[in-house]
mmCIF file with all atom_site columns, C-alpha atoms in Angstrom:
data_model
loop_
_atom_site.group_PDB
_atom_site.id
_atom_site.type_symbol
_atom_site.label_atom_id
_atom_site.label_alt_id
_atom_site.label_comp_id
_atom_site.label_asym_id
_atom_site.label_entity_id
_atom_site.label_seq_id
_atom_site.pdbx_PDB_ins_code
_atom_site.Cartn_x
_atom_site.Cartn_y
_atom_site.Cartn_z
_atom_site.occupancy
_atom_site.B_iso_or_equiv
_atom_site.pdbx_formal_charge
_atom_site.auth_seq_id
_atom_site.auth_comp_id
_atom_site.auth_asym_id
_atom_site.auth_atom_id
_atom_site.pdbx_PDB_model_num
ATOM 1  C CA . UNK A 1 1  ? -17.136 -24.546 -5.140 1.00 0.00 ? 6  UNK A CA 1
ATOM 2  C CA . UNK A 1 2  ? -15.822 -25.688 -1.685 1.00 0.00 ? 7  UNK A CA 1
ATOM 3  C CA . UNK A 1 3  ? -16.825 -26.105 1.608  1.00 0.00 ? 8  UNK A CA 1
ATOM 4  C CA . UNK A 1 4  ? -13.782 -23.667 2.388  1.00 0.00 ? 9  UNK A CA 1
ATOM 5  C CA . UNK A 1 5  ? -14.035 -21.130 -0.217 1.00 0.00 ? 10 UNK A CA 1
ATOM 6  C CA . UNK A 1 6  ? -17.872 -20.704 0.822  1.00 0.00 ? 11 UNK A CA 1
ATOM 7  C CA . UNK A 1 7  ? -15.746 -20.459 4.503  1.00 0.00 ? 12 UNK A CA 1
ATOM 8  C CA . UNK A 1 8  ? -13.417 -18.296 3.528  1.00 0.00 ? 13 UNK A CA 1
ATOM 9  C CA . UNK A 1 9  ? -16.857 -16.160 1.404  1.00 0.00 ? 14 UNK A CA 1
ATOM 10 C CA . UNK A 1 10 ? -18.375 -16.106 4.520  1.00 0.00 ? 15 UNK A CA 1
ATOM 11 C CA . UNK A 1 11 ? -15.632 -14.995 6.790  1.00 0.00 ? 16 UNK A CA 1
ATOM 12 C CA . UNK A 1 12 ? -14.844 -12.049 4.176  1.00 0.00 ? 17 UNK A CA 1
ATOM 13 C CA . UNK A 1 13 ? -18.052 -10.987 4.362  1.00 0.00 ? 18 UNK A CA 1
ATOM 14 C CA . UNK A 1 14 ? -18.663 -10.413 7.815  1.00 0.00 ? 19 UNK A CA 1
ATOM 15 C CA . UNK A 1 15 ? -15.421 -9.426  8.475  1.00 0.00 ? 20 UNK A CA 1
ATOM 16 C CA . UNK A 1 16 ? -15.227 -6.398  5.854  1.00 0.00 ? 21 UNK A CA 1
ATOM 17 C CA . UNK A 1 17 ? -19.024 -5.854  7.226  1.00 0.00 ? 22 UNK A CA 1
ATOM 18 C CA . UNK A 1 18 ? -18.209 -5.186  11.223 1.00 0.00 ? 23 UNK A CA 1
ATOM 19 C CA . UNK A 1 19 ? -14.249 -3.218  9.343  1.00 0.00 ? 24 UNK A CA 1
ATOM 20 C CA . UNK A 1 20 ? -16.550 -0.659  7.166  1.00 0.00 ? 25 UNK A CA 1
ATOM 21 C CA . UNK A 1 21 ? -19.480 -0.601  10.206 1.00 0.00 ? 26 UNK A CA 1
ATOM 22 C CA . UNK A 1 22 ? -17.171 0.147   13.126 1.00 0.00 ? 27 UNK A CA 1
ATOM 23 C CA . UNK A 1 23 ? -13.266 1.034   12.491 1.00 0.00 ? 28 UNK A CA 1
ATOM 24 C CA . UNK A 1 24 ? -13.382 3.182   8.711  1.00 0.00 ? 29 UNK A CA 1
ATOM 25 C CA . UNK A 1 25 ? -14.259 6.771   9.325  1.00 0.00 ? 30 UNK A CA 1
ATOM 26 C CA . UNK A 1 26 ? -14.458 7.984   5.989  1.00 0.00 ? 31 UNK A CA 1
ATOM 27 C CA . UNK A 1 27 ? -17.614 10.087  5.678  1.00 0.00 ? 32 UNK A CA 1
ATOM 28 C CA . UNK A 1 28 ? -18.611 9.188   2.279  1.00 0.00 ? 33 UNK A CA 1
ATOM 29 C CA . UNK A 1 29 ? -18.940 5.430   3.137  1.00 0.00 ? 34 UNK A CA 1
ATOM 30 C CA . UNK A 1 30 ? -22.601 5.394   4.960  1.00 0.00 ? 35 UNK A CA 1
ATOM 31 C CA . UNK A 1 31 ? -25.183 2.858   5.050  1.00 0.00 ? 36 UNK A CA 1
ATOM 32 C CA . UNK A 1 32 ? -23.508 0.248   2.482  1.00 0.00 ? 37 UNK A CA 1
ATOM 33 C CA . UNK A 1 33 ? -24.036 -3.855  2.823  1.00 0.00 ? 38 UNK A CA 1
ATOM 34 C CA . UNK A 1 34 ? -21.729 -6.547  1.705  1.00 0.00 ? 39 UNK A CA 1
ATOM 35 C CA . UNK A 1 35 ? -23.982 -8.776  -0.420 1.00 0.00 ? 40 UNK A CA 1
ATOM 36 C CA . UNK A 1 36 ? -21.570 -10.971 -1.717 1.00 0.00 ? 41 UNK A CA 1
ATOM 37 C CA . UNK A 1 37 ? -17.812 -12.122 -1.749 1.00 0.00 ? 42 UNK A CA 1
ATOM 38 C CA . UNK A 1 38 ? -16.099 -14.282 -4.400 1.00 0.00 ? 43 UNK A CA 1
ATOM 39 C CA . UNK A 1 39 ? -12.467 -15.523 -3.133 1.00 0.00 ? 44 UNK A CA 1
ATOM 40 C CA . UNK A 1 40 ? -10.258 -17.600 -5.678 1.00 0.00 ? 45 UNK A CA 1
ATOM 41 C CA . UNK A 1 41 ? -9.458  -20.869 -5.398 1.00 0.00 ? 46 UNK A CA 1
ATOM 42 C CA . UNK A 1 42 ? -5.757  -19.924 -4.153 1.00 0.00 ? 47 UNK A CA 1
ATOM 43 C CA . UNK A 1 43 ? -6.950  -17.072 -2.103 1.00 0.00 ? 48 UNK A CA 1
ATOM 44 C CA . UNK A 1 44 ? -5.275  -14.403 -3.787 1.00 0.00 ? 49 UNK A CA 1
ATOM 45 C CA . UNK A 1 45 ? -8.109  -12.541 -5.579 1.00 0.00 ? 50 UNK A CA 1
ATOM 46 C CA . UNK A 1 46 ? -11.292 -11.288 -3.516 1.00 0.00 ? 51 UNK A CA 1
ATOM 47 C CA . UNK A 1 47 ? -14.447 -9.861  -5.315 1.00 0.00 ? 52 UNK A CA 1
ATOM 48 C CA . UNK A 1 48 ? -16.685 -8.077  -3.141 1.00 0.00 ? 53 UNK A CA 1
ATOM 49 C CA . UNK A 1 49 ? -20.173 -6.753  -4.154 1.00 0.00 ? 54 UNK A CA 1
ATOM 50 C CA . UNK A 1 50 ? -22.043 -4.358  -2.052 1.00 0.00 ? 55 UNK A CA 1
ATOM 51 C CA . UNK A 1 51 ? -24.771 -2.090  -2.282 1.00 0.00 ? 56 UNK A CA 1
ATOM 52 C CA . UNK A 1 52 ? -25.710 1.219   -0.701 1.00 0.00 ? 57 UNK A CA 1
ATOM 53 C CA . UNK A 1 53 ? -28.789 3.504   -0.127 1.00 0.00 ? 58 UNK A CA 1
ATOM 54 C CA . UNK A 1 54 ? -26.238 6.850   -0.752 1.00 0.00 ? 59 UNK A CA 1
ATOM 55 C CA . UNK A 1 55 ? -24.327 7.782   -3.432 1.00 0.00 ? 60 UNK A CA 1
ATOM 56 C CA . UNK A 1 56 ? -22.799 4.964   -5.328 1.00 0.00 ? 61 UNK A CA 1
ATOM 57 C CA . UNK A 1 57 ? -19.997 6.780   -6.791 1.00 0.00 ? 62 UNK A CA 1
ATOM 58 C CA . UNK A 1 58 ? -19.023 8.667   -3.496 1.00 0.00 ? 63 UNK A CA 1
ATOM 59 C CA . UNK A 1 59 ? -19.292 5.399   -2.007 1.00 0.00 ? 64 UNK A CA 1
ATOM 60 C CA . UNK A 1 60 ? -16.430 4.069   -4.180 1.00 0.00 ? 65 UNK A CA 1
ATOM 61 C CA . UNK A 1 61 ? -14.496 6.955   -4.197 1.00 0.00 ? 66 UNK A CA 1
ATOM 62 C CA . UNK A 1 62 ? -14.726 6.133   -0.309 1.00 0.00 ? 67 UNK A CA 1
ATOM 63 C CA . UNK A 1 63 ? -13.722 3.096   -0.718 1.00 0.00 ? 68 UNK A CA 1
ATOM 64 C CA . UNK A 1 64 ? -10.926 3.688   -2.923 1.00 0.00 ? 69 UNK A CA 1
ATOM 65 C CA . UNK A 1 65 ? -9.557  5.868   -0.980 1.00 0.00 ? 70 UNK A CA 1
ATOM 66 C CA . UNK A 1 66 ? -10.072 3.729   2.196  1.00 0.00 ? 71 UNK A CA 1
ATOM 67 C CA . UNK A 1 67 ? -8.989  0.675   0.636  1.00 0.00 ? 72 UNK A CA 1
ATOM 68 C CA . UNK A 1 68 ? -4.843  0.286   1.957  1.00 0.00 ? 73 UNK A CA 1
ATOM 69 C CA . UNK A 1 69 ? -6.670  0.452   5.282  1.00 0.00 ? 74 UNK A CA 1
ATOM 70 C CA . UNK A 1 70 ? -9.449  -2.396  4.731  1.00 0.00 ? 75 UNK A CA 1
ATOM 71 C CA . UNK A 1 71 ? -6.516  -4.500  3.390  1.00 0.00 ? 76 UNK A CA 1
ATOM 72 C CA . UNK A 1 72 ? -4.639  -4.510  6.594  1.00 0.00 ? 77 UNK A CA 1
ATOM 73 C CA . UNK A 1 73 ? -7.562  -4.148  8.696  1.00 0.00 ? 78 UNK A CA 1
ATOM 74 C CA . UNK A 1 74 ? -8.920  -7.991  7.117  1.00 0.00 ? 79 UNK A CA 1
ATOM 75 C CA . UNK A 1 75 ? -5.283  -9.489  6.694  1.00 0.00 ? 80 UNK A CA 1
#
């Protein structure tokens, strides 16, 4: 993996953590930690890994319902 990809991965991880902690107001998204992020070499696709202390299915539903906002905020 190149240095550029590693830098982009860490930036996306940091920004997603901030967005989820401070900007998303969905009550199902709580106690979530972004553990890793893998971005493709052309930066068109990112896979984000997370852990949660609460119910994982409810958190996943909350993330899916807020994905449009999260994408816009990250862009």
